[in-house]
């Protein structure tokens, strides 16, 4: 392991800790919108963690997984937002 790999893996661990703190908002969020934003933030952090681990290990195929996961995270956010608006939960 090189110093750069250790730094990248440390950054990934930091993003995991941040995701665990955001998990509180998913569980206790007072509104549906808070929960959606929190789940989206956790998904974004997972994409970053996958990218950091891929860079640390030199496994470029994991970046494809990160891109697909980012797309699914975006589509999930749009779908839940559309569902919420159609049910009259916003505005």
PDB file of C-alpha atoms in Angstrom:
ATOM      1  CA  UNK A   1       0.000   0.000   0.000  1.00  0.00           C
ATOM      2  CA  UNK A   2       1.191   3.440  -0.848  1.00  0.00           C
ATOM      3  CA  UNK A   3       0.526   6.666   0.988  1.00  0.00           C
ATOM      4  CA  UNK A   4      -1.962   7.761  -1.685  1.00  0.00           C
ATOM      5  CA  UNK A   5      -3.925   4.524  -1.351  1.00  0.00           C
ATOM      6  CA  UNK A   6      -4.064   4.949   2.401  1.00  0.00           C
ATOM      7  CA  UNK A   7      -5.338   8.510   2.024  1.00  0.00           C
ATOM      8  CA  UNK A   8      -7.995   7.419  -0.476  1.00  0.00           C
ATOM      9  CA  UNK A   9      -9.155   4.589   1.764  1.00  0.00           C
ATOM     10  CA  UNK A  10      -9.213   6.970   4.738  1.00  0.00           C
ATOM     11  CA  UNK A  11     -11.391   9.330   2.726  1.00  0.00           C
ATOM     12  CA  UNK A  12     -13.709   6.457   1.883  1.00  0.00           C
ATOM     13  CA  UNK A  13     -13.976   5.599   5.569  1.00  0.00           C
ATOM     14  CA  UNK A  14     -14.812   9.231   6.342  1.00  0.00           C
ATOM     15  CA  UNK A  15     -17.615   9.186   3.764  1.00  0.00           C
ATOM     16  CA  UNK A  16     -18.978   6.007   5.354  1.00  0.00           C
ATOM     17  CA  UNK A  17     -19.039   7.707   8.760  1.00  0.00           C
ATOM     18  CA  UNK A  18     -20.860  10.697   7.254  1.00  0.00           C
ATOM     19  CA  UNK A  19     -23.364   8.328   5.652  1.00  0.00           C
ATOM     20  CA  UNK A  20     -24.039   6.705   8.987  1.00  0.00           C
ATOM     21  CA  UNK A  21     -24.773  10.113  10.499  1.00  0.00           C
ATOM     22  CA  UNK A  22     -27.144  10.912   7.624  1.00  0.00           C
ATOM     23  CA  UNK A  23     -28.927   7.649   8.320  1.00  0.00           C
ATOM     24  CA  UNK A  24     -30.377   9.353  11.410  1.00  0.00           C
ATOM     25  CA  UNK A  25     -32.256  11.760   9.119  1.00  0.00           C
ATOM     26  CA  UNK A  26     -33.633   8.846   7.105  1.00  0.00           C
ATOM     27  CA  UNK A  27     -35.048   7.249  10.232  1.00  0.00           C
ATOM     28  CA  UNK A  28     -36.193  10.368  12.091  1.00  0.00           C
ATOM     29  CA  UNK A  29     -36.870  12.752   9.191  1.00  0.00           C
ATOM     30  CA  UNK A  30     -39.977  14.735  10.000  1.00  0.00           C
ATOM     31  CA  UNK A  31     -41.119  14.881   6.380  1.00  0.00           C
ATOM     32  CA  UNK A  32     -40.948  12.652   3.326  1.00  0.00           C
ATOM     33  CA  UNK A  33     -38.770  15.214   1.542  1.00  0.00           C
ATOM     34  CA  UNK A  34     -36.177  15.072   4.327  1.00  0.00           C
ATOM     35  CA  UNK A  35     -35.998  11.323   3.987  1.00  0.00           C
ATOM     36  CA  UNK A  36     -35.670  11.472   0.187  1.00  0.00           C
ATOM     37  CA  UNK A  37     -32.849  13.992   0.386  1.00  0.00           C
ATOM     38  CA  UNK A  38     -31.106  11.919   3.052  1.00  0.00           C
ATOM     39  CA  UNK A  39     -31.363   8.734   0.985  1.00  0.00           C
ATOM     40  CA  UNK A  40     -30.053  10.635  -2.033  1.00  0.00           C
ATOM     41  CA  UNK A  41     -27.119  11.948   0.006  1.00  0.00           C
ATOM     42  CA  UNK A  42     -26.304   8.443   1.224  1.00  0.00           C
ATOM     43  CA  UNK A  43     -26.447   7.171  -2.359  1.00  0.00           C
ATOM     44  CA  UNK A  44     -24.120   9.933  -3.482  1.00  0.00           C
ATOM     45  CA  UNK A  45     -21.711   9.088  -0.679  1.00  0.00           C
ATOM     46  CA  UNK A  46     -21.764   5.432  -1.725  1.00  0.00           C
ATOM     47  CA  UNK A  47     -20.837   6.451  -5.277  1.00  0.00           C
ATOM     48  CA  UNK A  48     -17.923   8.468  -3.907  1.00  0.00           C
ATOM     49  CA  UNK A  49     -16.819   5.557  -1.715  1.00  0.00           C
ATOM     50  CA  UNK A  50     -16.878   3.175  -4.680  1.00  0.00           C
ATOM     51  CA  UNK A  51     -14.840   5.639  -6.745  1.00  0.00           C
ATOM     52  CA  UNK A  52     -12.299   6.166  -3.953  1.00  0.00           C
ATOM     53  CA  UNK A  53     -11.877   2.437  -3.385  1.00  0.00           C
ATOM     54  CA  UNK A  54     -11.524   1.912  -7.143  1.00  0.00           C
ATOM     55  CA  UNK A  55      -8.816   4.562  -7.290  1.00  0.00           C
ATOM     56  CA  UNK A  56      -7.040   3.145  -4.241  1.00  0.00           C
ATOM     57  CA  UNK A  57      -7.022  -0.400  -5.524  1.00  0.00           C
ATOM     58  CA  UNK A  58      -6.482   0.434  -9.197  1.00  0.00           C
ATOM     59  CA  UNK A  59      -9.633  -1.443 -10.177  1.00  0.00           C
ATOM     60  CA  UNK A  60     -11.084   0.658 -12.977  1.00  0.00           C
ATOM     61  CA  UNK A  61     -14.042  -1.666 -13.550  1.00  0.00           C
ATOM     62  CA  UNK A  62     -15.532  -0.533 -10.229  1.00  0.00           C
ATOM     63  CA  UNK A  63     -16.007   2.921 -11.754  1.00  0.00           C
ATOM     64  CA  UNK A  64     -18.614   1.406 -14.087  1.00  0.00           C
ATOM     65  CA  UNK A  65     -20.490   0.193 -11.036  1.00  0.00           C
ATOM     66  CA  UNK A  66     -20.253   3.673  -9.515  1.00  0.00           C
ATOM     67  CA  UNK A  67     -21.674   5.270 -12.659  1.00  0.00           C
ATOM     68  CA  UNK A  68     -24.605   2.839 -12.804  1.00  0.00           C
ATOM     69  CA  UNK A  69     -25.272   3.318  -9.100  1.00  0.00           C
ATOM     70  CA  UNK A  70     -25.241   7.102  -9.548  1.00  0.00           C
ATOM     71  CA  UNK A  71     -27.766   6.795 -12.361  1.00  0.00           C
ATOM     72  CA  UNK A  72     -30.031   4.564 -10.276  1.00  0.00           C
ATOM     73  CA  UNK A  73     -29.737   6.976  -7.350  1.00  0.00           C
ATOM     74  CA  UNK A  74     -30.779   9.870  -9.578  1.00  0.00           C
ATOM     75  CA  UNK A  75     -33.718   7.948 -11.036  1.00  0.00           C
ATOM     76  CA  UNK A  76     -34.856   6.926  -7.552  1.00  0.00           C
ATOM     77  CA  UNK A  77     -34.865  10.535  -6.408  1.00  0.00           C
ATOM     78  CA  UNK A  78     -36.834  11.665  -9.440  1.00  0.00           C
ATOM     79  CA  UNK A  79     -39.349   8.834  -9.064  1.00  0.00           C
ATOM     80  CA  UNK A  80     -39.974   9.508  -5.376  1.00  0.00           C
ATOM     81  CA  UNK A  81     -40.247  13.251  -5.999  1.00  0.00           C
ATOM     82  CA  UNK A  82     -42.749  12.703  -8.799  1.00  0.00           C
ATOM     83  CA  UNK A  83     -44.725  10.309  -6.600  1.00  0.00           C
ATOM     84  CA  UNK A  84     -44.762  12.855  -3.782  1.00  0.00           C
ATOM     85  CA  UNK A  85     -45.895  15.708  -6.036  1.00  0.00           C
ATOM     86  CA  UNK A  86     -48.666  13.620  -7.595  1.00  0.00           C
ATOM     87  CA  UNK A  87     -49.993  12.699  -4.165  1.00  0.00           C
ATOM     88  CA  UNK A  88     -50.129  16.379  -3.232  1.00  0.00           C
ATOM     89  CA  UNK A  89     -47.377  16.205  -0.674  1.00  0.00           C
ATOM     90  CA  UNK A  90     -45.578  19.263  -2.017  1.00  0.00           C
ATOM     91  CA  UNK A  91     -46.897  22.785  -2.575  1.00  0.00           C
TER      92      UNK A  91
END
